[in-house]
Structure formats: structure tokens, C-alpha cells
Short mmCIF file of C-alpha atoms and ligand atoms in Angstrom, two decimals:
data_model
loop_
_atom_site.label_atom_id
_atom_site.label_comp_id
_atom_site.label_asym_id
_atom_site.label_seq_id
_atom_site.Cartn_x
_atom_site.Cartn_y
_atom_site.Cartn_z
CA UNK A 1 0.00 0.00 0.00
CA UNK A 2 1.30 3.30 -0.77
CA UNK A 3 2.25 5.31 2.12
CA UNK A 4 2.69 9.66 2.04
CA UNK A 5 6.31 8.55 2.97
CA UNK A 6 6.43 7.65 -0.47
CA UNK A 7 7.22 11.36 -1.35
CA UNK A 8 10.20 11.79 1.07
CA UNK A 9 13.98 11.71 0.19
CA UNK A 10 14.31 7.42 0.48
CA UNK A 11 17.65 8.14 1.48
CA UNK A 12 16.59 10.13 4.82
CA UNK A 13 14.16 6.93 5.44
CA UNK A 14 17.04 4.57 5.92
CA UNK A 15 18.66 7.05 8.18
CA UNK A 16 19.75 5.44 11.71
CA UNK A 17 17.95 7.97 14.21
CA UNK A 18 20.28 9.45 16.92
CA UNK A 19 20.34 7.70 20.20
CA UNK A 20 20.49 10.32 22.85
CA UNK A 21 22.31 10.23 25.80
CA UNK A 22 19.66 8.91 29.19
CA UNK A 23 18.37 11.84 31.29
CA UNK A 24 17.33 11.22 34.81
CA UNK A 25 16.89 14.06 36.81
CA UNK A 26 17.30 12.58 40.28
CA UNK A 27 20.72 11.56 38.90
CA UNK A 28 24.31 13.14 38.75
CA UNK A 29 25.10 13.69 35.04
CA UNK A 30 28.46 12.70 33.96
CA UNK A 31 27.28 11.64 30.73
CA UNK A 32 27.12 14.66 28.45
CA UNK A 33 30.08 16.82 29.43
CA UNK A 34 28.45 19.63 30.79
CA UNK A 35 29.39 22.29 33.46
CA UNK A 36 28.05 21.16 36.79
CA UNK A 37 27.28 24.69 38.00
CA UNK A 38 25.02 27.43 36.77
CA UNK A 39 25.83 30.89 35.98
CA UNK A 40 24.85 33.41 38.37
CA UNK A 41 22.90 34.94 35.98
CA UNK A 42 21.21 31.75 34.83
CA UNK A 43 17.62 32.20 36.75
CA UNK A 44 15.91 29.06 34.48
CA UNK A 45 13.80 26.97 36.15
CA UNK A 46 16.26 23.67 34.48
CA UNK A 47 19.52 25.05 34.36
CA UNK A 48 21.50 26.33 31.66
CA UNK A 49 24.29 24.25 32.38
CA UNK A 50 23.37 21.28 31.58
CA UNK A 51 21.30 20.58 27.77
CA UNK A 52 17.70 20.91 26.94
CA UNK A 53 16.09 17.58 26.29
CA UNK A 54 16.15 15.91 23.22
CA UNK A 55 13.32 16.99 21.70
CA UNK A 56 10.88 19.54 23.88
CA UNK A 57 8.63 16.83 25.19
CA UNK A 58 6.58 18.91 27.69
CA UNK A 59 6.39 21.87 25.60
CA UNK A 60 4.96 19.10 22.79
CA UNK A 61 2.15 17.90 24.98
CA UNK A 62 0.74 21.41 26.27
CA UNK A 63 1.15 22.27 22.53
CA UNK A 64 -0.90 19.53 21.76
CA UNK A 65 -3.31 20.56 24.13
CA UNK A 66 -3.86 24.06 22.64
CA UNK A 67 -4.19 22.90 18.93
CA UNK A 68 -6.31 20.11 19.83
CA UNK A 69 -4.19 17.56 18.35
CA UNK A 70 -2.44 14.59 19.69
CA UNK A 71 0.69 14.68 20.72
CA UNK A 72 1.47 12.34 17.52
CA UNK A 73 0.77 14.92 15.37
CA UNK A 74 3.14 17.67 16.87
CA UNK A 75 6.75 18.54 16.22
CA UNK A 76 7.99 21.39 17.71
CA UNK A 77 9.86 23.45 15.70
CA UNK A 78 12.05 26.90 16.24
CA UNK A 79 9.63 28.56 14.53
CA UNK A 80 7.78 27.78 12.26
CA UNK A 81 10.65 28.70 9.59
CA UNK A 82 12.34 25.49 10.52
CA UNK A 83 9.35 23.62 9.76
CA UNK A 84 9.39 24.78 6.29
CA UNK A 85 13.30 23.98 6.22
CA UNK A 86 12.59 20.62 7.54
CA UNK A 87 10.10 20.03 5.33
CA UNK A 88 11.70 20.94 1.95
CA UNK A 89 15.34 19.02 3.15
CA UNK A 90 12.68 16.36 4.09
CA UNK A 91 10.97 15.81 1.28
CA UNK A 92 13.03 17.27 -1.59
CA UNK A 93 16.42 15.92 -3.30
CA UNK A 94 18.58 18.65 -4.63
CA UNK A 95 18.28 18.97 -8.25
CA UNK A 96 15.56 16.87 -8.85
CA UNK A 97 12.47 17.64 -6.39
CA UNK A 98 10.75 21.07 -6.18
CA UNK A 99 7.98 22.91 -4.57
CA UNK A 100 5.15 24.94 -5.86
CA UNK A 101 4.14 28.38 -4.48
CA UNK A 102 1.49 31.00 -5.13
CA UNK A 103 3.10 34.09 -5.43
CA UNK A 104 3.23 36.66 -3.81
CA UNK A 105 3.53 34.89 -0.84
CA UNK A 106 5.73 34.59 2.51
CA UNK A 107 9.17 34.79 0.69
CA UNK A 108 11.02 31.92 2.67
CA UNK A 109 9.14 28.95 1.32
CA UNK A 110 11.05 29.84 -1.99
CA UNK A 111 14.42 30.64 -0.14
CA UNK A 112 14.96 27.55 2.21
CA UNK A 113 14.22 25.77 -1.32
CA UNK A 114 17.39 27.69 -2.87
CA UNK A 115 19.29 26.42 0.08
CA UNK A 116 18.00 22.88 -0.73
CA UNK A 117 18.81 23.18 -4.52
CA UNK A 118 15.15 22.55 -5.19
CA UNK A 119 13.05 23.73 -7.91
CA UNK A 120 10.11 26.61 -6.99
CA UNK A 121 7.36 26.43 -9.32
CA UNK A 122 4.99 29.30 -9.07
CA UNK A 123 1.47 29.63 -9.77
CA UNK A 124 0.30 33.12 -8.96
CA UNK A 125 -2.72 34.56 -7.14
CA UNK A 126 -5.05 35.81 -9.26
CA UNK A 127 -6.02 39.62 -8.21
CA UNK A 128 -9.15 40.28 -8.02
CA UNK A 129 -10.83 41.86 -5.33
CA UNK A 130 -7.89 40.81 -3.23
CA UNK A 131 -5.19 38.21 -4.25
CA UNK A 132 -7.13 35.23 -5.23
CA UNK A 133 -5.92 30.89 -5.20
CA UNK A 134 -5.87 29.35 -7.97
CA UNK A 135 -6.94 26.36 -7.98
CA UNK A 136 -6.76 25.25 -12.12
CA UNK A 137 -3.53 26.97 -12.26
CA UNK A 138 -1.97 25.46 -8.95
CA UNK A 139 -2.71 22.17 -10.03
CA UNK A 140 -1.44 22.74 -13.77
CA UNK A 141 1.72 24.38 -12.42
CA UNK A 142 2.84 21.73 -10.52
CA UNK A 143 5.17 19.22 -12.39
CA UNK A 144 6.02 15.07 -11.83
CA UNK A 145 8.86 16.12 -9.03
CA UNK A 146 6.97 18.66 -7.24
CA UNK A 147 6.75 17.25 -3.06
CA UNK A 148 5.47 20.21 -1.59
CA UNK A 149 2.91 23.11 -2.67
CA UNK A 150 2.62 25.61 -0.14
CA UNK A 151 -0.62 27.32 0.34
CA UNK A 152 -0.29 30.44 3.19
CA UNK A 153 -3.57 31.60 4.49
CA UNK A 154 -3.91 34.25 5.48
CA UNK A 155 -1.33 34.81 3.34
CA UNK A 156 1.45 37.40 3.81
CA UNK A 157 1.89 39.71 2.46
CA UNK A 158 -1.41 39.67 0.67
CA UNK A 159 -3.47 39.44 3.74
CA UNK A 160 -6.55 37.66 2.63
CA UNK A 161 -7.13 33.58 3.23
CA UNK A 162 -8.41 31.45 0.96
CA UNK A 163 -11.72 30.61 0.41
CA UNK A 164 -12.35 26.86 2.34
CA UNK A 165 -13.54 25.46 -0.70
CA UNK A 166 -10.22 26.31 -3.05
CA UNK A 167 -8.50 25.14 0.06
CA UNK A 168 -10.03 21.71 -0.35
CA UNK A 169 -9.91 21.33 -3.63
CA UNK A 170 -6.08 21.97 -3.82
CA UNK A 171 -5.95 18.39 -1.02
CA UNK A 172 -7.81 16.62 -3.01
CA UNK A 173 -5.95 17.22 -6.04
CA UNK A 174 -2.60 16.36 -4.53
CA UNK A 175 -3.68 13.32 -2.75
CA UNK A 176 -0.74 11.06 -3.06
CA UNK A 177 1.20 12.98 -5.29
CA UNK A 178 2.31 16.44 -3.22
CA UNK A 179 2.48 17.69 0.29
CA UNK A 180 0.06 20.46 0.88
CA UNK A 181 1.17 22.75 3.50
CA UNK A 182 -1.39 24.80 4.73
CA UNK A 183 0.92 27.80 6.66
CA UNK A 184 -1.26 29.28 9.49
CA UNK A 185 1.03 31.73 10.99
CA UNK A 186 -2.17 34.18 11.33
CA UNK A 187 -4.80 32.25 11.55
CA UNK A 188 -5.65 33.70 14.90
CA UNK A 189 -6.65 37.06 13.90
CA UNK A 190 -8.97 35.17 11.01
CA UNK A 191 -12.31 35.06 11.87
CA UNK A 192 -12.28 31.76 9.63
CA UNK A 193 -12.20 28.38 10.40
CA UNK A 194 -8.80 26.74 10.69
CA UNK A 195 -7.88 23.74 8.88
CA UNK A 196 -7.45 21.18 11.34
CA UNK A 197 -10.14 18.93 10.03
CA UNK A 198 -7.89 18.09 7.15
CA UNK A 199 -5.54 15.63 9.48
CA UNK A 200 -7.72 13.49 10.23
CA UNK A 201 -8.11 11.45 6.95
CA UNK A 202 -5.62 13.13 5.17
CA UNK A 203 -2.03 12.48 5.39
CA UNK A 204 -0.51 14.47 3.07
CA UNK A 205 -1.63 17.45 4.57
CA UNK A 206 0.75 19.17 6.72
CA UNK A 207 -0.53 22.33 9.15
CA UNK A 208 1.96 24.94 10.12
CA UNK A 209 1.61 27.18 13.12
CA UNK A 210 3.39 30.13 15.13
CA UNK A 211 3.77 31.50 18.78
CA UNK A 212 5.66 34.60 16.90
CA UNK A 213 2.63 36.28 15.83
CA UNK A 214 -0.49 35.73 18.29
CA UNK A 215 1.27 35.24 22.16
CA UNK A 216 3.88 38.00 21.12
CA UNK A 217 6.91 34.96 21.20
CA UNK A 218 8.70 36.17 18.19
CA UNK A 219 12.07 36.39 19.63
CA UNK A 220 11.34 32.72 21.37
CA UNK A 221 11.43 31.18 18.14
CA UNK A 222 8.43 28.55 19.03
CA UNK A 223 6.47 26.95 15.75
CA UNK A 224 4.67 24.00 15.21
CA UNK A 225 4.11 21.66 12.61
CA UNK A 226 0.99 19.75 12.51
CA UNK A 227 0.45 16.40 10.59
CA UNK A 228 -0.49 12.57 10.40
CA UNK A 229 1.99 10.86 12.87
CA UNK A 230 4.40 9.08 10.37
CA UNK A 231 5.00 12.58 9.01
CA UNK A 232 5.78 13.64 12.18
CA UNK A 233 7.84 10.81 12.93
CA UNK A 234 9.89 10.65 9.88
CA UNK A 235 10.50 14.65 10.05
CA UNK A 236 11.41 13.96 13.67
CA UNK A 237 14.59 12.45 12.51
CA UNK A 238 15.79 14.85 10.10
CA UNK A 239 15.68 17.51 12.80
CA UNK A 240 18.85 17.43 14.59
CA UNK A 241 18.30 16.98 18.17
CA UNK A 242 19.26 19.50 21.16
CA UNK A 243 18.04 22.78 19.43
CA UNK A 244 15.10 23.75 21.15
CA UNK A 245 16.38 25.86 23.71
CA UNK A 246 15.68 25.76 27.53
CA UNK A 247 14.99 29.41 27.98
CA UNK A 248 12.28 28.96 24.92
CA UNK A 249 10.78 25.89 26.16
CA UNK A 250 9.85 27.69 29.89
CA UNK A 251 8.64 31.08 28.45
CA UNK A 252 6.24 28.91 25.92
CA UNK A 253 4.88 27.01 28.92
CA UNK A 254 4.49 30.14 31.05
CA UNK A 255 2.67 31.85 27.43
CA UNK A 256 0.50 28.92 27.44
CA UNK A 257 -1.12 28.89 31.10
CA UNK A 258 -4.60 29.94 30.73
CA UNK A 259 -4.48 33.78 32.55
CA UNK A 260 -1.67 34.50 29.85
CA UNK A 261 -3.83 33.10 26.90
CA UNK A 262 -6.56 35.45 27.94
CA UNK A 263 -4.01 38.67 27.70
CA UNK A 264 -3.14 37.35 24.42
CA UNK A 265 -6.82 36.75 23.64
CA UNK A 266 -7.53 40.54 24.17
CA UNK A 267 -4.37 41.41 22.57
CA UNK A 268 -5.61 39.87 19.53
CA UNK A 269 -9.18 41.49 19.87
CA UNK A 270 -7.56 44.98 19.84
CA UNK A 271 -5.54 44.53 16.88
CA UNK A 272 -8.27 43.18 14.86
CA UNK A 273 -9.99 46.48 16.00
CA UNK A 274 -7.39 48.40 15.28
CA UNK A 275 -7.07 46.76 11.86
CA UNK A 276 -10.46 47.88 10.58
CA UNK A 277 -9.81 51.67 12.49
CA UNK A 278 -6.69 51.58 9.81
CA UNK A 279 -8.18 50.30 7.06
CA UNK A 280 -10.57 53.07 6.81
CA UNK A 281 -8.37 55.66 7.95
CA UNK A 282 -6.08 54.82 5.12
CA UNK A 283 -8.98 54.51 2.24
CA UNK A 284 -9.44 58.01 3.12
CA UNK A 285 -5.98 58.90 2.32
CA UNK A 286 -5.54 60.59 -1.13
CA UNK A 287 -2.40 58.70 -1.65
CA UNK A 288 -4.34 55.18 -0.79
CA UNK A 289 -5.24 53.38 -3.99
CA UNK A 290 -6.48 50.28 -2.12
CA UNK A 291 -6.29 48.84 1.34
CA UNK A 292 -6.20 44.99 0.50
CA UNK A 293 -8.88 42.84 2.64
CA UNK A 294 -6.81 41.81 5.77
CA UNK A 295 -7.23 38.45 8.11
CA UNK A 296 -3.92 38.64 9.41
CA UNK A 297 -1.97 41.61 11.70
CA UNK A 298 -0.88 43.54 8.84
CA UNK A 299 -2.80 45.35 6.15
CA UNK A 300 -1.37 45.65 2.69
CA UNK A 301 -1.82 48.75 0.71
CA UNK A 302 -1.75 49.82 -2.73
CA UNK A 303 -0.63 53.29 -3.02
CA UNK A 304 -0.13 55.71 -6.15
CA UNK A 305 3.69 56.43 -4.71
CA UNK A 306 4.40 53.41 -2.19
CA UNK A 307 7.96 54.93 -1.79
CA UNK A 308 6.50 58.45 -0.46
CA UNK A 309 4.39 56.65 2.17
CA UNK A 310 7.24 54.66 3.30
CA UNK A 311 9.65 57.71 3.45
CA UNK A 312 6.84 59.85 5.38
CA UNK A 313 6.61 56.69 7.80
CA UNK A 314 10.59 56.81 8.46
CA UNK A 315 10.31 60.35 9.32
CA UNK A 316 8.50 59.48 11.49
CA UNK A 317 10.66 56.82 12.88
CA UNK A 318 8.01 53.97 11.86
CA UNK A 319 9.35 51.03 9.26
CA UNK A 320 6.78 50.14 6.91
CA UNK A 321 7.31 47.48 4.34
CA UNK A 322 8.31 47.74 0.60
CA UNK A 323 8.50 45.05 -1.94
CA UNK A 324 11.18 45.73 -4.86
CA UNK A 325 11.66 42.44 -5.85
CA UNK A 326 7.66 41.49 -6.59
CA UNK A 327 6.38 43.04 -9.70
CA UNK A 328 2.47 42.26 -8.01
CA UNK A 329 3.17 44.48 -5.52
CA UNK A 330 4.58 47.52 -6.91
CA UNK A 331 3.50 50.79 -5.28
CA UNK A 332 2.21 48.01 -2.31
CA UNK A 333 3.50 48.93 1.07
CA UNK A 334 2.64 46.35 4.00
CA UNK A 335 1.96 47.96 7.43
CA UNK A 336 1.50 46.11 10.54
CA UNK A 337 -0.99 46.69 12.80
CA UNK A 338 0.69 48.15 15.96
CA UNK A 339 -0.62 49.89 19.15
CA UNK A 340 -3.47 52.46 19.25
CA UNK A 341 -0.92 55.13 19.71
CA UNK A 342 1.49 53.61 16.69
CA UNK A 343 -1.33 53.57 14.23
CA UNK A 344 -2.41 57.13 15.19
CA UNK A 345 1.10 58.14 14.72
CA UNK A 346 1.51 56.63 11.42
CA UNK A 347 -2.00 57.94 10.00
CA UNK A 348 -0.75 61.08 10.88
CA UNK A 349 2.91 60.89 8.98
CA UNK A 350 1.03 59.41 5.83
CA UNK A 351 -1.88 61.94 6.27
CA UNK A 352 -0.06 64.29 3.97
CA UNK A 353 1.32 62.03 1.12
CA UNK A 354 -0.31 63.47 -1.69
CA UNK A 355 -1.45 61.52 -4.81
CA UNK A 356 0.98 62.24 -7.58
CA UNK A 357 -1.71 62.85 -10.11
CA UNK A 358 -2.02 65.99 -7.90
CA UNK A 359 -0.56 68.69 -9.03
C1 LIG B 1 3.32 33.18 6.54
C2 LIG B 1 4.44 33.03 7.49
N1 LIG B 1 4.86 31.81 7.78
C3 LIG B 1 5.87 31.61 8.63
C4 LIG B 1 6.50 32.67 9.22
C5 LIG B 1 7.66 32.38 10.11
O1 LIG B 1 7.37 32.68 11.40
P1 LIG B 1 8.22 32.14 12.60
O2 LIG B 1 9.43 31.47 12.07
O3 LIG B 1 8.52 33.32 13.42
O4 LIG B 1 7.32 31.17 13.30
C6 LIG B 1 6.09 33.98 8.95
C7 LIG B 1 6.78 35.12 9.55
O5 LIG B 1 6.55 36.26 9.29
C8 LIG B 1 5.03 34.15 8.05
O6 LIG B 1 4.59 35.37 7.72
#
């Protein structure tokens, strides 16, 4: 019977997994070469000294817990960057496998493939109202050696998700031939349903999450990669062991205890407040062409002079984002969605970029 380990580098699948060294905490460790004595500094609850586990074990089951997924379908990743570069060394041998995104899309997907020396295939959004997937020309684009299509919804930097239905349609019509990687790193400030029903049933389907965006973890480098347990196995052994580091795994815990979920919870509230408040403020704007429909913590605009808006913005001392190398988005400018106060200060800087046609 054909397994979705079919698709992964055979060579990785004969690879003898790493045996690592026995951790008991009661005991003395003189088995890993460690310092026995922490730093002053070093206020961890585990110790600095001494190495992380293995793999993040506890951080894995509260994980589970919050996604509402077995612990099976889990792996931890730092970030979920490293899922997609796990992924594509997973499932893609240089020079011969390749990956199809939708462009414009979150820009890494095509560069950890470049590190691979896989092919990208693209199949771009169709714009319409907003950027639209697809689905035909996904599933025409893709060629005999393509393992992974990404799909990123919401998708950055567009901003929009997909509709469930194109979602769906793209599974079905990889089923046994492709990954589909359905990249949630926003899907919290969606008011759409998440795709979580897909693992059950479907094990080519591969679910990516992020702590970075939602419980304000970006510089803890948590991710998480959801799929069917021999996925999870198999890319459990292509991830070196050791690299999940202590100080991450105890400030995820401490982000994931219930009173700190509901700060995050109203955190996320605001911002999708905020988001509309910004949209409409910048419609108003004579330089605002468009303000692209947003599910995600960012709002991407289409401006008459892009580079003007981002200028005022730095006068300001507020970054704003450009996109040179994307034809798509020229004269696009992607703003996140910051504090009350930030987005105030930005309408204002912006408030008197004129259009060009203007004289
Ligand atoms: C769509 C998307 N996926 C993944 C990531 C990576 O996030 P991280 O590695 O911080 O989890 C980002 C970051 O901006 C993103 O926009």
C-alpha cells in the first residue's frame, strides 16, 4: 500500500535515528560533558548548564493541548521557519524535487528551497478583489517532481485567506502525489475556520503554526508543525536533536497557562480592532489606492507612490514594508498593525502624502 512517505527523500528513510544520551533528573550527570554549576545569571527553572532535552517533550504535549491535536501529530519546531526547512530538506532531493508556491507569498518557502537546490514552481494569485488561489492553475503548475505546494492563508503579504472550498480542492488534487502545506502563521486574527479537520483522513496534509505572531513569542522562536503521525515521525529524525532551547521551552509554557492566553486573547481582539480603524483611515488617504482585505496583523496597501508613504513613515521613525523584488506588488507597502498610539502616529505621517496625479 502506498504510504505519504512515499514522497520523502528514500535516502533520509534509511537514516539510523540518533540515540540520545539517558536523562534522569534525580541523577548526577556525567554523561554529556556539561558544566556542573550554573551561571549566576542563569535564573531558568532547568539550568543552563546542563542541555535541553532531546526533543521539547513537555512543551509538545501542552502544545498539543492548545491545537487540539495529539501529541502524535506535533513537532515542535524553532519557529515555524524550521518547519518549512525541515520540510523541503525532508521531502526534496537537490536537483531533482521542487515545490510549488502562489506568489506573492511569505518569501522563505522559496528561499529555504534555494538552500536545498530545489526547484520553486509558481502559480500566482489571481487579483481580483484581493489576491485570489488558484486552484486550475496550482494544479497545472505543478510538475512530476513537485513534493510540496505551499498554500499560506492568510497569506502574507497579501493578507486575505483562501476561500475553504479552493483550500479543499487543492488536497484533493494532490492526494498522493504532493504535500500540501497549509501555513497558518495568522490564523488567529482570522475570523475563519482553521484547517485542522484536514488531518484526520488526510495524510498528506501538513498544518503549520506560530507562537511569533499571536502570544507575542517572536524572539522565542516557538512553531509547530501539525500532521499525520508518520509525518511527524519521519521529520522527527531529520531535525537534529538539542536545538530547542531551555529558555524557549519555559517562556512557551508560562505563554500557554490559561491567565496569559486570555491577555493574548484581548491582545488579539484589539488589533483586529485596530485593523479595521486603519483600514478606513487609510482609504481616506488621497495617496491610498487600495487597502487589500486583511485576516492577518498587517494590512497591505496599494498606493499611487508606495515609496512616499514609506519615506513619510521613516520620518517618522516607523518602518513600513516595501517590496522591490515582486512586480504584483509595486507601489504596495505592508503595514503592521501596531498599538493604538502607533497607528495614530503613522495615520498622521502618511496623512499628507499626496497623490501624484495631484498637481
Ligand atoms: C506566513 C508566514 N509563515 C511563517 C512565518 C515564520 O514565522 P516564525 O518562524 O517566526 O514562526 C512567517 C513570519 O513572518 C510568516 O509570515
Amino acid at each position: 500500500m502506498s504510504s505519504v512517505l512515499d514522497l520523502a527523500r528514500p535516502e533520509l528513510r534509511r537514516l539510523r535515528p540518533y540515540t540520545a544520551g539517558a536523562w534522569e533528573p534525580e541523577c548526577i550527570r556525567l554523561n554529556a560533558n556539561e558544566s556542573p554549576w550554573r551561571l549566576p545569571a542563569d535564573k531558568s527553572e532547568r539550568g543552563l548548564n546542563i542541555y535541553p532535552p532531546p526533543r521539547p517533550f513537555a512543551l509538545r504535549s501542552a502544545l498539543a493541548r492548545h491545537y487540539g491535536v495529539d501529541e502524535e501529530e506535533l513537532l515542535v519546531t524553532r519557529g515555524s521557519s524550521e518547519a518549512i526547512d525541515v520540510l523541503i530538506r525532508g521531502f526534496c532531493r537537490a536537483g531533482v524535487d521542487g515545490i510549488l508556491i502562489c506568489p506573492p507569498t511569505f518569501d522563505m518557502y522559496r528561499l529555504y528551497a534555494g538552500i536545498q537546490g530545489a526547484e520553486v514552481l509558481a502559480a500566482p494569485l489571481a487579483e481580483r478583489d484581493g489576491f485570489e488561489l488558484d486552484v486550475d492553475r496550482a494544479v497545472a503548475a505543478a510538475g512530476q517532481h513537485t513534493k510540496i505546494v505551499f498554500l499560506c492563508s492568510p497569506n502574507n503579504p497579501t493578507g486575505g485567506s483562501f476561500p475553504k472550498a479552493s483550500i479543499d480542492a487543492v488536497c484533493d488534487a494532490f492526494a498522493g502525489r504532493a504535500l500540501v502545506v497549509i501555513d497558518e502563521a495568522y490564523y488567529e486574527f482570522a475570523g475563519t475556520d482553521d484547517h485542522l479537520r484536514h488531518l484526520k483522513g488526510c495524510e498528506h496534509v501538513v498544518l503549520l503554526r506560530t507562537l511569533s505572531k499571536c502570544v507575542a513569542l517572536a524572539g522565542a522562536r516557538c512553531g509547530a508543525l501539525l500532521a499525520s503521525p508518520e509525518v511527524i515521525e519521519f521529520l522527527d529524525g531529520v531535525l537534529p536533536p538539542y536545538t530547542f532551547p531551555t529558555p524557549s521551552i519555559e517562556l512557551v509554557l508560562a505563554a500557554l497557562a490559561q491567565d496569559s492566553l486570555r491577555v493574548s486573547g484581548e491582545r488579539i481582539a484589539l488589533i483586529k480592532r485596530e485593523r479595521e480603524r486603519l483600514a478606513t483611515a487609510l482609504f481616506d488617504l488621497p495617496g491610498v489606492v487600495k487597502v487589500y482585505p486583511s485576516d492577518a496583523n498587517f494590512l497591505l496597501v496599494r498606493a499611487r507612490d508606495a515609496e512616499a508613504i514609506a519615506e513619510s513613515a521613516r520620518q517618522a521613525n516607523i518602518l513600513v514594508r516595501l517590496f522591490p523584488s515582486e512586480p504584483a506588488l509595486a507601489n504596495c507597502v505592508r503595514i503592521t498593525v501596531g498599538r493604538p498610539r502607533d497607528n495614530d502616529r503613522l495615520l498622521r505621517a502618511v496623512a499628507g502624502v499626496e497623490s501624484i496625479d495631484e498637481p
